[in-house]
XYZ file of C-alpha atoms in Angstrom:
329
model
C 158.665 169.345 180.652
C 155.576 168.483 182.283
C 154.178 171.874 182.718
C 154.572 172.002 178.719
C 152.854 169.058 177.468
C 149.523 170.145 179.725
C 150.075 173.452 178.357
C 149.780 172.232 174.491
C 147.108 169.828 175.815
C 144.892 172.518 177.199
C 145.457 174.947 173.944
C 144.403 171.959 171.301
C 140.854 170.913 173.627
C 140.290 174.588 174.276
C 139.998 175.258 169.886
C 137.895 172.101 169.688
C 135.150 173.116 171.897
C 135.694 176.490 170.198
C 135.178 174.871 166.953
C 132.131 172.375 168.025
C 130.436 175.285 169.134
C 130.898 177.335 166.128
C 129.707 174.670 164.012
C 126.359 173.771 166.633
C 125.823 177.827 165.643
C 126.196 177.234 162.318
C 123.345 174.219 162.286
C 121.198 175.874 164.365
C 121.387 179.797 162.198
C 121.046 177.170 159.028
C 118.085 176.021 160.095
C 116.586 178.908 161.343
C 116.896 180.148 158.059
C 115.073 176.756 156.867
C 112.194 177.244 158.334
C 111.790 181.026 158.943
C 113.196 181.696 155.322
C 110.973 182.050 151.886
C 112.481 179.862 149.123
C 112.657 180.669 145.751
C 110.035 177.632 145.220
C 107.609 178.623 147.521
C 106.674 181.904 144.399
C 105.708 179.136 142.570
C 102.117 176.274 143.398
C 100.430 176.764 146.501
C 103.015 176.835 149.139
C 102.574 179.752 151.876
C 105.826 178.351 153.380
C 108.576 176.263 152.128
C 112.758 174.949 152.682
C 115.049 173.527 150.340
C 115.368 170.519 152.123
C 111.626 169.737 153.351
C 109.582 171.369 150.367
C 106.684 173.196 151.766
C 105.967 173.695 155.264
C 102.357 175.366 154.854
C 100.004 175.828 152.219
C 97.673 178.524 151.091
C 94.136 179.010 152.099
C 92.021 175.753 150.386
C 95.176 173.892 149.427
C 95.638 170.496 150.836
C 98.976 169.555 152.390
C 100.661 166.038 151.001
C 103.956 164.475 151.949
C 105.254 162.723 149.217
C 108.372 159.805 149.902
C 111.374 160.447 148.222
C 113.803 157.906 149.635
C 113.749 158.047 153.203
C 112.423 161.824 153.146
C 109.267 163.189 152.844
C 108.631 166.460 150.736
C 105.702 168.468 151.069
C 103.411 169.472 148.197
C 100.730 171.281 148.796
C 97.122 170.688 146.181
C 94.059 171.927 145.461
C 92.726 168.036 145.425
C 94.363 164.865 146.877
C 95.691 162.123 144.943
C 93.893 158.253 144.638
C 94.840 156.711 147.564
C 94.003 159.703 149.678
C 91.031 161.821 151.219
C 90.802 165.169 152.252
C 90.442 166.874 155.751
C 89.904 170.327 156.286
C 90.828 172.338 159.649
C 90.375 175.675 160.938
C 94.786 175.134 160.882
C 95.430 173.329 158.202
C 94.093 171.469 155.394
C 95.664 167.763 154.938
C 95.659 164.875 152.821
C 95.212 161.578 154.640
C 95.657 158.065 153.659
C 93.058 155.921 153.044
C 92.638 152.638 153.858
C 94.895 149.476 153.101
C 91.906 148.113 150.955
C 90.628 151.418 149.506
C 91.907 152.604 146.229
C 89.940 155.421 146.894
C 87.843 156.736 149.537
C 85.538 159.508 151.053
C 87.008 159.412 154.473
C 88.928 157.076 156.633
C 85.327 154.891 157.044
C 83.743 154.869 153.566
C 85.688 153.450 150.257
C 84.716 154.746 147.150
C 86.495 151.918 145.358
C 88.874 148.755 146.462
C 91.960 147.598 145.333
C 92.228 143.990 143.348
C 91.298 141.047 145.463
C 88.281 143.180 147.425
C 84.800 143.632 146.440
C 82.886 147.399 147.323
C 79.706 147.030 149.403
C 77.983 150.265 151.594
C 81.500 151.477 151.720
C 83.631 148.656 153.141
C 85.936 146.607 151.090
C 85.833 143.185 151.804
C 86.928 139.504 150.518
C 84.354 137.878 150.143
C 80.550 139.265 149.643
C 77.276 138.577 151.703
C 74.388 136.194 150.848
C 72.653 137.429 147.765
C 75.244 139.391 145.969
C 78.244 137.831 144.237
C 81.961 139.590 143.120
C 82.339 141.715 139.979
C 85.875 141.612 138.843
C 84.876 144.592 136.762
C 83.098 146.794 139.264
C 85.175 145.258 142.098
C 82.001 145.500 144.025
C 79.384 143.042 145.410
C 76.251 143.020 142.754
C 73.477 140.689 142.753
C 72.630 137.449 140.580
C 71.948 138.350 137.064
C 68.947 136.820 135.461
C 70.128 133.569 133.613
C 70.024 135.284 130.112
C 72.068 138.275 131.527
C 75.930 137.532 131.135
C 76.975 140.910 132.784
C 74.430 143.179 135.009
C 75.048 146.134 136.999
C 72.419 145.157 139.535
C 68.983 142.400 139.526
C 67.526 144.639 137.298
C 69.929 146.089 134.857
C 71.463 144.247 132.364
C 74.402 145.751 131.099
C 75.615 142.667 128.402
C 73.611 139.975 127.200
C 74.624 136.196 126.492
C 75.341 135.238 123.225
C 72.303 135.147 120.519
C 69.990 137.736 122.867
C 69.080 141.605 122.184
C 69.518 144.178 124.998
C 66.905 146.555 125.674
C 66.401 149.360 128.455
C 69.107 146.932 130.572
C 66.798 143.734 129.929
C 67.811 141.107 127.135
C 64.976 139.377 124.235
C 65.323 136.609 122.390
C 62.397 138.459 119.711
C 62.523 142.255 120.176
C 59.219 143.933 121.081
C 57.094 145.268 118.911
C 57.932 148.805 116.963
C 61.407 147.513 117.729
C 64.188 145.650 115.208
C 67.077 143.323 115.787
C 70.193 144.820 115.490
C 72.823 142.420 115.066
C 75.828 144.434 114.777
C 75.345 146.046 118.099
C 72.891 142.908 120.085
C 70.400 145.663 120.740
C 66.725 146.266 119.886
C 66.289 149.242 117.827
C 63.657 151.824 117.131
C 61.987 151.229 114.025
C 62.189 154.111 111.439
C 59.077 154.479 109.266
C 58.706 156.256 105.950
C 57.743 159.709 105.987
C 56.608 161.772 102.479
C 56.273 165.517 102.193
C 52.502 167.014 100.663
C 51.294 166.570 97.306
C 52.553 168.872 94.615
C 49.982 170.876 92.804
C 48.210 168.894 90.166
C 50.157 169.408 86.187
C 48.632 170.984 83.101
C 46.243 168.214 81.260
C 48.763 166.965 78.816
C 49.180 163.804 76.330
C 52.606 162.239 75.067
C 53.922 165.637 76.258
C 51.957 167.569 74.323
C 49.118 169.709 75.423
C 46.840 170.178 72.401
C 45.730 168.135 69.964
C 43.401 166.045 72.301
C 40.350 166.095 74.449
C 41.532 163.039 76.442
C 44.753 163.461 78.757
C 46.254 162.890 81.631
C 47.143 165.150 84.933
C 49.942 164.148 87.385
C 51.109 165.479 90.696
C 54.065 164.277 92.980
C 55.400 164.533 96.526
C 59.108 163.768 98.103
C 60.501 160.793 100.876
C 61.027 163.235 103.806
C 62.581 159.972 105.963
C 63.309 156.633 104.382
C 62.381 153.426 106.942
C 64.313 151.010 108.140
C 64.412 147.350 107.350
C 61.415 146.420 109.179
C 59.959 149.867 109.214
C 56.166 150.790 107.827
C 56.737 151.670 103.531
C 56.796 154.548 102.207
C 53.629 155.254 100.203
C 53.240 156.207 96.623
C 55.002 158.868 95.894
C 52.901 159.953 92.466
C 49.370 159.680 91.131
C 47.940 159.874 88.137
C 44.635 160.752 86.751
C 42.344 161.249 83.385
C 41.246 164.998 82.073
C 39.017 166.297 79.288
C 40.149 169.285 77.834
C 38.362 171.488 74.679
C 39.949 170.030 71.821
C 42.247 172.574 70.037
C 44.138 172.084 67.139
C 47.897 171.972 67.551
C 49.837 174.972 65.284
C 51.775 173.930 62.285
C 49.576 170.246 61.940
C 48.419 169.028 58.768
C 45.117 167.840 58.790
C 46.030 164.332 58.165
C 47.955 164.335 61.640
C 44.445 165.698 62.839
C 42.844 162.875 61.885
C 45.087 160.516 63.003
C 45.193 161.340 66.314
C 41.381 162.067 66.163
C 41.045 157.755 64.780
C 44.028 157.114 67.864
C 42.034 159.169 70.510
C 38.842 156.946 69.268
C 40.748 153.966 69.663
C 41.796 154.683 72.853
C 38.295 156.178 74.098
C 36.332 152.783 72.638
C 39.294 150.671 74.616
C 38.196 152.590 77.937
C 34.483 152.206 77.418
C 34.061 149.171 76.001
C 31.235 148.062 79.007
C 29.389 150.974 78.146
C 27.908 150.269 74.700
C 25.136 153.222 74.479
C 27.435 155.631 75.620
C 30.439 153.804 73.222
C 27.599 154.766 70.099
C 26.649 158.351 71.228
C 30.704 159.160 71.688
C 30.993 157.696 68.150
C 28.696 159.713 67.037
C 29.734 162.293 67.756
C 33.212 162.397 66.745
C 31.647 161.586 63.068
C 29.487 164.877 63.526
C 32.881 166.726 64.511
C 34.985 164.937 61.498
C 32.201 165.915 58.934
C 31.834 169.535 60.282
C 35.563 170.107 60.085
C 35.915 168.516 56.923
C 33.177 171.079 55.525
C 35.125 173.697 57.203
C 38.332 172.708 55.239
C 36.279 172.420 51.904
C 34.437 175.877 52.821
C 37.999 177.222 53.366
C 39.579 175.718 50.343
C 36.730 176.967 47.935
C 36.608 180.771 49.419
C 40.532 180.969 48.612
C 40.006 179.471 45.635
C 37.327 181.734 44.502
C 38.887 184.845 46.027
C 42.808 183.464 43.889
C 40.445 183.917 40.785
C 39.192 187.782 41.693
C 42.480 189.130 42.497
C 44.211 186.709 38.996
C 41.310 186.661 36.727
C 42.025 184.659 33.457
C 42.000 186.089 30.023
C 39.460 185.093 27.765
C 40.992 183.282 24.481
C 41.607 185.476 21.579
C 39.316 184.421 18.651
C 41.087 185.882 15.840
C 44.163 184.166 16.604
C 42.837 181.096 15.210
């Protein structure tokens, strides 16, 4: 009976040992497959070799290996550049992403920070809790910056102001109570803006001599010319000059077709009055002009009477009046 129990126990132990060996062999086989095998995930991204459990095991050239923590395990990821808070290091065998110092938000290497975490201020590549003498902390930039001028509310350094105190205008990093010459205040942006001066084009040609829209029936008229505004001025810029000009002109008097003698006489009288008003200070010249006007009127009247007499005679020659018959009486 004892011999049977011993035999049964030996068989059970042998089976357990065989099963354990099989499991150990299977585990080593799976591990070898994970390390040496190529997963479907390796076909994408920068992975060169990978496993289903650990992600990327090696990266393609120029890619950085970055370990991302997921719960209690880390997954390898291949990236073209390291994420924020890490810096990249290259070596012939492997490119890796290394975490910055705890006070650094981003860094160039382990000894040079480029931006600090909240509560620290950057100075010469180091993140410090307080700034050295002569510098003050900037919460917006998280840097140690020089003290601003009294008129500056926020500055980049001692020479460059970012925002001025209320009521002041900023120009080229400085604050001004009154904008300098050639500048004007912009109350919306609180900045000094360059003045814009008026610009005009070239003059046009002089127009034909005319009077009241007519180009005949007068002796004195006017010519005009204009130019266009190319750039209107700002509120304090140089204003625009005259964009139109008018000058007096003289033309050889000629009759307007279809006008009556009374119209011509009325225009002459109007011209004579205008001329008298213009030449009022020059008495002798005015008298000579009057004489010339009277001579012109007499010549025109004489010409008109001669033409009328000529037409009457021609009509008599063409249509003679028959003599009266005395026998009829």
